[in-house]
């Protein structure tokens, strides 16, 4: 198993399939984009599947989330999902995406064995979407989410980040729309993972701000810690019904003590935390011919050194050099 010195066991693997993205969200990367990884730096499809197989069969991983960048830009995605679905034991598999390519791929991903999707959508207003993402693709995201729902990639979870002066007033509208469409909405506090290093704690929209805004229209009843488990989102029942809304307060209400994640970058580096400043190289071991047992040992060593927390509350906190698009969300 992937155990750390604080007694946490990682069972949830996040796998970045590419650092590339077809949006330019202001809280992630500059308008001109980034210097992308070279093809030889990226793990091959076969290397990704092998590492996931080692994680599942040797290290106790039970859930796999494919991320990016934008994972739908990975040409071999469907094949990767299909091979991972054939593993014994079979992991639960999900995908975090901006939704632009889902209308075209949802059915194939479901047939390959994908269980569900998380889609990033920060606004219901096309003009605000264009400002936030620097791309005019709002309708493509809406259509992609509907295609995922129809394909059975459910529950479709919607991830929204609220930004001052842009969409900070949209929380109630987003929740009403999500409930109507049977999507599960989760608000995420903006995190210091932008390539420009422009994040500032002052003025950010906090979990408290979001909940106060939602309560102007809805009655929210907290589910409680027993329901939450190791999930990052605190969840509330909406108006006493079946719908819930989540808030991931990575900055103001860290949940590091219950973290069960390990992360693999698109170039084969193990990361113990989104905010880690160190990585452990598995790609070199793969390409030097190391057996599965050695790769598993290296992974265990990397996770053993996981820190107690993200350090966001420490005045000496340093933002990781690698942006979110390279790390995988």
Short mmCIF file of C-alpha atoms in Angstrom, two decimals:
data_model
loop_
_atom_site.label_atom_id
_atom_site.label_comp_id
_atom_site.label_asym_id
_atom_site.label_seq_id
_atom_site.Cartn_x
_atom_site.Cartn_y
_atom_site.Cartn_z
CA UNK A 1 0.00 0.00 0.00
CA UNK A 2 0.96 3.66 -0.37
CA UNK A 3 1.38 4.69 3.27
CA UNK A 4 2.85 7.94 4.60
CA UNK A 5 4.38 8.78 7.96
CA UNK A 6 1.09 10.33 9.16
CA UNK A 7 -0.84 7.10 8.68
CA UNK A 8 -2.67 8.14 5.53
CA UNK A 9 -3.12 5.53 2.81
CA UNK A 10 -3.41 6.62 -0.82
CA UNK A 11 -6.09 4.72 -2.73
CA UNK A 12 -7.01 7.44 -5.28
CA UNK A 13 -4.67 7.97 -8.25
CA UNK A 14 -4.83 11.11 -10.40
CA UNK A 15 -3.19 10.62 -13.80
CA UNK A 16 -2.39 13.60 -16.02
CA UNK A 17 -2.49 12.46 -19.65
CA UNK A 18 -1.23 15.69 -21.21
CA UNK A 19 -0.22 19.20 -20.21
CA UNK A 20 -1.95 20.68 -23.27
CA UNK A 21 -5.33 22.39 -23.17
CA UNK A 22 -7.68 23.98 -25.72
CA UNK A 23 -8.78 26.71 -23.27
CA UNK A 24 -6.73 29.48 -21.66
CA UNK A 25 -8.49 29.95 -18.33
CA UNK A 26 -7.23 33.05 -16.56
CA UNK A 27 -6.65 31.18 -13.28
CA UNK A 28 -4.57 28.48 -14.99
CA UNK A 29 -2.38 29.81 -17.80
CA UNK A 30 -1.52 32.93 -19.80
CA UNK A 31 -3.34 33.81 -23.01
CA UNK A 32 -0.40 32.75 -25.17
CA UNK A 33 -0.31 29.31 -23.57
CA UNK A 34 2.76 27.56 -22.20
CA UNK A 35 5.83 25.70 -23.39
CA UNK A 36 4.34 22.21 -23.77
CA UNK A 37 6.18 19.02 -22.95
CA UNK A 38 7.92 17.34 -25.87
CA UNK A 39 6.53 14.08 -27.20
CA UNK A 40 9.51 12.11 -25.90
CA UNK A 41 8.97 13.55 -22.42
CA UNK A 42 5.39 12.33 -22.22
CA UNK A 43 4.59 8.84 -21.04
CA UNK A 44 3.40 6.59 -23.84
CA UNK A 45 -0.01 4.92 -23.68
CA UNK A 46 1.68 1.66 -22.77
CA UNK A 47 3.71 3.29 -19.98
CA UNK A 48 0.59 4.92 -18.51
CA UNK A 49 -1.29 1.64 -18.49
CA UNK A 50 1.66 -0.15 -16.93
CA UNK A 51 1.96 2.38 -14.11
CA UNK A 52 -1.77 2.20 -13.43
CA UNK A 53 -1.57 -1.59 -13.42
CA UNK A 54 1.27 -1.47 -10.87
CA UNK A 55 -0.70 1.00 -8.76
CA UNK A 56 -3.81 -1.21 -8.80
CA UNK A 57 -2.24 -4.64 -8.43
CA UNK A 58 0.74 -3.81 -6.18
CA UNK A 59 -0.15 -0.64 -4.28
CA UNK A 60 -3.84 -0.80 -3.39
CA UNK A 61 -5.19 1.90 -5.72
CA UNK A 62 -8.96 1.53 -6.14
CA UNK A 63 -9.86 4.76 -7.98
CA UNK A 64 -8.25 6.32 -11.05
CA UNK A 65 -9.02 9.83 -12.30
CA UNK A 66 -7.73 10.89 -15.72
CA UNK A 67 -6.84 14.59 -15.88
CA UNK A 68 -4.74 17.03 -17.86
CA UNK A 69 -4.32 19.66 -19.16
CA UNK A 70 -7.30 18.51 -21.14
CA UNK A 71 -7.35 14.68 -21.21
CA UNK A 72 -9.70 14.52 -24.20
CA UNK A 73 -6.78 15.83 -26.27
CA UNK A 74 -4.94 12.54 -25.67
CA UNK A 75 -5.40 10.51 -28.89
CA UNK A 76 -5.14 7.15 -27.08
CA UNK A 77 -7.55 7.98 -24.26
CA UNK A 78 -10.27 5.47 -25.13
CA UNK A 79 -7.74 2.67 -25.44
CA UNK A 80 -6.14 3.58 -22.12
CA UNK A 81 -9.54 3.47 -20.41
CA UNK A 82 -10.38 0.15 -22.04
CA UNK A 83 -7.13 -1.48 -20.89
CA UNK A 84 -7.52 -0.16 -17.35
CA UNK A 85 -11.09 -1.42 -17.20
CA UNK A 86 -9.75 -4.91 -17.82
CA UNK A 87 -7.49 -4.84 -14.75
CA UNK A 88 -8.15 -7.14 -11.81
CA UNK A 89 -9.28 -5.79 -9.47
CA UNK A 90 -11.03 -3.25 -11.66
CA UNK A 91 -10.57 0.35 -10.44
CA UNK A 92 -13.32 2.93 -10.50
CA UNK A 93 -12.47 5.34 -13.33
CA UNK A 94 -13.44 8.95 -13.88
CA UNK A 95 -12.31 11.87 -16.02
CA UNK A 96 -11.90 15.59 -15.30
CA UNK A 97 -12.43 17.60 -18.48
CA UNK A 98 -13.42 21.00 -19.79
CA UNK A 99 -16.18 19.21 -21.69
CA UNK A 100 -15.45 20.58 -25.14
CA UNK A 101 -14.84 17.16 -26.72
CA UNK A 102 -17.43 15.19 -24.72
CA UNK A 103 -20.23 15.36 -27.26
CA UNK A 104 -18.00 13.44 -29.67
CA UNK A 105 -16.42 10.99 -27.20
CA UNK A 106 -18.89 10.32 -24.37
CA UNK A 107 -20.41 7.16 -25.84
CA UNK A 108 -17.02 5.66 -26.72
CA UNK A 109 -15.64 6.40 -23.25
CA UNK A 110 -18.64 4.77 -21.59
CA UNK A 111 -18.31 1.71 -23.82
CA UNK A 112 -14.59 1.52 -22.93
CA UNK A 113 -15.41 1.38 -19.23
CA UNK A 114 -15.27 4.95 -17.91
CA UNK A 115 -17.65 5.36 -14.96
CA UNK A 116 -18.28 9.10 -14.77
CA UNK A 117 -16.98 12.60 -15.55
CA UNK A 118 -16.24 15.89 -13.83
CA UNK A 119 -16.71 18.91 -16.09
CA UNK A 120 -15.33 22.37 -15.41
CA UNK A 121 -17.88 25.14 -15.99
CA UNK A 122 -17.56 28.44 -14.15
CA UNK A 123 -20.42 30.43 -15.66
CA UNK A 124 -23.78 30.19 -17.43
CA UNK A 125 -23.07 33.38 -19.39
CA UNK A 126 -21.37 32.83 -22.76
CA UNK A 127 -19.74 36.26 -22.68
CA UNK A 128 -18.24 35.64 -19.23
CA UNK A 129 -17.08 32.18 -20.36
CA UNK A 130 -15.25 33.82 -23.26
CA UNK A 131 -13.57 36.29 -20.90
CA UNK A 132 -12.57 33.59 -18.39
CA UNK A 133 -11.34 31.02 -20.90
CA UNK A 134 -10.34 33.30 -23.78
CA UNK A 135 -12.29 30.97 -26.08
CA UNK A 136 -15.87 31.09 -27.42
CA UNK A 137 -16.80 27.46 -26.62
CA UNK A 138 -19.56 27.75 -24.00
CA UNK A 139 -22.18 25.89 -26.07
CA UNK A 140 -19.73 23.02 -26.70
CA UNK A 141 -19.31 22.51 -22.95
CA UNK A 142 -23.07 22.56 -22.30
CA UNK A 143 -23.64 20.05 -25.13
CA UNK A 144 -20.79 17.87 -23.90
CA UNK A 145 -22.26 17.64 -20.42
CA UNK A 146 -25.64 16.63 -21.83
CA UNK A 147 -23.94 13.97 -23.96
CA UNK A 148 -22.13 12.60 -20.89
CA UNK A 149 -25.40 12.39 -18.97
CA UNK A 150 -27.13 10.62 -21.85
CA UNK A 151 -24.23 8.18 -22.20
CA UNK A 152 -24.54 7.21 -18.53
CA UNK A 153 -21.30 8.82 -17.31
CA UNK A 154 -23.07 9.76 -14.12
CA UNK A 155 -23.21 11.45 -11.77
CA UNK A 156 -21.95 14.28 -13.95
CA UNK A 157 -20.14 16.57 -11.53
CA UNK A 158 -19.64 20.22 -12.36
CA UNK A 159 -16.61 22.07 -11.01
CA UNK A 160 -16.93 25.86 -10.76
CA UNK A 161 -14.41 28.50 -9.68
CA UNK A 162 -15.76 31.95 -8.79
CA UNK A 163 -13.58 34.95 -9.63
CA UNK A 164 -13.99 38.50 -8.31
CA UNK A 165 -15.50 40.90 -10.81
CA UNK A 166 -16.39 38.17 -13.30
CA UNK A 167 -18.74 35.48 -12.01
CA UNK A 168 -18.80 35.94 -8.24
CA UNK A 169 -22.58 36.57 -8.31
CA UNK A 170 -23.44 33.38 -10.18
CA UNK A 171 -23.43 30.79 -7.38
CA UNK A 172 -27.25 30.64 -6.93
CA UNK A 173 -27.90 30.56 -10.68
CA UNK A 174 -25.34 27.79 -11.20
CA UNK A 175 -26.93 25.71 -8.44
CA UNK A 176 -30.48 26.18 -9.75
CA UNK A 177 -29.31 25.14 -13.22
CA UNK A 178 -27.38 22.10 -11.90
CA UNK A 179 -30.38 20.87 -9.87
CA UNK A 180 -32.68 21.27 -12.90
CA UNK A 181 -30.29 19.27 -15.10
CA UNK A 182 -29.45 16.62 -12.47
CA UNK A 183 -25.79 17.59 -12.29
CA UNK A 184 -23.85 17.63 -9.02
CA UNK A 185 -22.31 21.07 -8.55
CA UNK A 186 -19.09 21.68 -6.61
CA UNK A 187 -17.51 25.07 -6.08
CA UNK A 188 -13.72 25.15 -5.76
CA UNK A 189 -11.80 27.96 -4.14
CA UNK A 190 -9.25 29.43 -6.53
CA UNK A 191 -5.89 27.85 -5.74
CA UNK A 192 -2.32 29.15 -6.24
CA UNK A 193 -1.56 26.96 -9.24
CA UNK A 194 -1.63 29.49 -12.08
CA UNK A 195 1.35 29.63 -14.41
CA UNK A 196 1.56 33.42 -14.02
CA UNK A 197 1.83 33.17 -10.21
CA UNK A 198 -0.76 35.95 -10.02
CA UNK A 199 -2.90 34.34 -7.30
CA UNK A 200 -3.57 36.51 -4.27
CA UNK A 201 -5.27 35.43 -1.06
CA UNK A 202 -6.73 38.91 -0.65
CA UNK A 203 -10.00 39.28 -2.52
CA UNK A 204 -10.42 35.60 -3.41
CA UNK A 205 -13.95 34.18 -3.23
CA UNK A 206 -13.94 31.93 -0.17
CA UNK A 207 -16.10 28.99 0.83
CA UNK A 208 -17.82 31.27 3.33
CA UNK A 209 -18.63 33.76 0.58
CA UNK A 210 -20.03 31.00 -1.64
CA UNK A 211 -22.24 29.53 1.06
CA UNK A 212 -23.56 32.95 2.05
CA UNK A 213 -24.49 33.63 -1.58
CA UNK A 214 -26.22 30.25 -1.99
CA UNK A 215 -28.24 30.76 1.19
CA UNK A 216 -29.87 33.86 -0.27
CA UNK A 217 -31.95 31.46 -2.41
CA UNK A 218 -31.60 27.95 -0.96
CA UNK A 219 -31.83 26.16 2.37
CA UNK A 220 -28.64 24.16 2.88
CA UNK A 221 -28.26 21.30 5.35
CA UNK A 222 -24.73 20.03 5.97
CA UNK A 223 -24.25 16.30 5.34
CA UNK A 224 -21.53 15.94 7.93
CA UNK A 225 -18.08 14.37 8.21
CA UNK A 226 -19.36 10.79 8.17
CA UNK A 227 -20.77 11.25 4.68
CA UNK A 228 -17.72 13.16 3.46
CA UNK A 229 -15.04 10.62 4.33
CA UNK A 230 -11.84 11.46 2.44
CA UNK A 231 -13.65 13.43 -0.27
CA UNK A 232 -12.38 17.01 -0.63
CA UNK A 233 -15.86 18.52 -0.95
CA UNK A 234 -17.97 19.46 2.03
CA UNK A 235 -21.52 18.77 0.88
CA UNK A 236 -24.89 20.30 1.67
CA UNK A 237 -28.39 18.97 0.92
CA UNK A 238 -30.34 21.52 -1.11
CA UNK A 239 -33.82 22.47 0.14
CA UNK A 240 -34.23 19.13 1.89
CA UNK A 241 -34.38 17.23 -1.40
CA UNK A 242 -32.15 14.73 -3.19
CA UNK A 243 -29.77 17.28 -4.71
CA UNK A 244 -26.51 18.27 -3.05
CA UNK A 245 -23.94 21.00 -3.56
CA UNK A 246 -20.30 20.75 -2.59
CA UNK A 247 -17.63 23.27 -1.69
CA UNK A 248 -13.94 22.40 -1.95
CA UNK A 249 -12.21 24.87 0.37
CA UNK A 250 -8.60 23.98 -0.35
CA UNK A 251 -7.35 27.35 0.88
CA UNK A 252 -9.56 28.32 3.83
CA UNK A 253 -10.58 24.87 5.13
CA UNK A 254 -7.77 22.44 4.21
CA UNK A 255 -8.61 18.74 4.34
CA UNK A 256 -5.07 17.37 4.20
CA UNK A 257 -5.51 15.12 7.24
CA UNK A 258 -7.87 12.86 5.31
CA UNK A 259 -6.10 13.01 1.93
CA UNK A 260 -5.98 9.66 0.10
CA UNK A 261 -4.46 10.80 -3.22
CA UNK A 262 -1.32 10.18 -5.17
CA UNK A 263 -0.61 11.96 -8.43
CA UNK A 264 1.18 11.05 -11.65
CA UNK A 265 2.19 13.79 -14.08
CA UNK A 266 2.09 13.43 -17.84
CA UNK A 267 5.89 13.02 -17.87
CA UNK A 268 5.92 10.25 -15.26
CA UNK A 269 6.60 12.08 -12.01
CA UNK A 270 4.95 11.12 -8.72
CA UNK A 271 3.53 14.08 -6.80
CA UNK A 272 2.34 13.62 -3.24
CA UNK A 273 0.26 16.83 -3.28
CA UNK A 274 -0.96 19.47 -5.74
CA UNK A 275 1.21 21.97 -3.86
CA UNK A 276 4.31 19.80 -3.59
CA UNK A 277 7.61 21.38 -4.62
CA UNK A 278 9.31 18.01 -5.15
CA UNK A 279 8.63 15.10 -7.49
CA UNK A 280 9.86 11.51 -7.81
CA UNK A 281 10.76 10.19 -11.26
CA UNK A 282 9.15 6.92 -12.35
CA UNK A 283 9.67 7.49 -16.06
CA UNK A 284 13.42 6.94 -15.80
CA UNK A 285 12.87 3.64 -14.00
CA UNK A 286 10.33 2.55 -16.62
CA UNK A 287 12.66 3.31 -19.49
CA UNK A 288 15.69 1.74 -17.88
CA UNK A 289 13.89 -1.61 -17.71
CA UNK A 290 13.06 -1.69 -14.00
CA UNK A 291 10.68 -4.52 -12.99
CA UNK A 292 7.24 -3.79 -11.55
CA UNK A 293 8.44 -4.50 -8.02
CA UNK A 294 11.15 -1.83 -8.22
CA UNK A 295 8.75 0.76 -9.61
CA UNK A 296 6.29 -0.04 -6.83
CA UNK A 297 9.09 0.37 -4.26
CA UNK A 298 10.05 3.78 -5.66
CA UNK A 299 6.41 4.87 -5.54
CA UNK A 300 6.13 3.75 -1.91
CA UNK A 301 9.25 5.68 -0.97
CA UNK A 302 7.88 8.82 -2.64
CA UNK A 303 4.58 8.62 -0.77
CA UNK A 304 6.24 7.83 2.56
CA UNK A 305 7.69 11.35 2.46
CA UNK A 306 4.34 13.09 1.97
CA UNK A 307 4.06 16.22 4.12
CA UNK A 308 1.38 16.74 6.75
CA UNK A 309 -0.34 19.47 4.77
CA UNK A 310 -0.23 21.73 1.74
CA UNK A 311 1.38 24.58 3.66
CA UNK A 312 -1.10 27.14 2.33
CA UNK A 313 -1.61 28.57 5.80
CA UNK A 314 2.13 29.00 6.36
CA UNK A 315 3.49 32.52 5.67
CA UNK A 316 6.50 30.87 4.00
CA UNK A 317 4.31 29.00 1.46
CA UNK A 318 5.86 28.84 -1.99
CA UNK A 319 3.70 28.23 -5.05
CA UNK A 320 4.86 25.21 -7.10
CA UNK A 321 6.89 26.08 -10.18
CA UNK A 322 4.83 23.73 -12.33
CA UNK A 323 1.35 25.04 -13.15
CA UNK A 324 -1.88 23.07 -12.74
CA UNK A 325 -1.92 22.12 -16.43
CA UNK A 326 1.33 20.19 -15.98
CA UNK A 327 0.46 18.69 -12.60
CA UNK A 328 -3.07 17.47 -13.27
CA UNK A 329 -6.04 18.76 -11.29
#
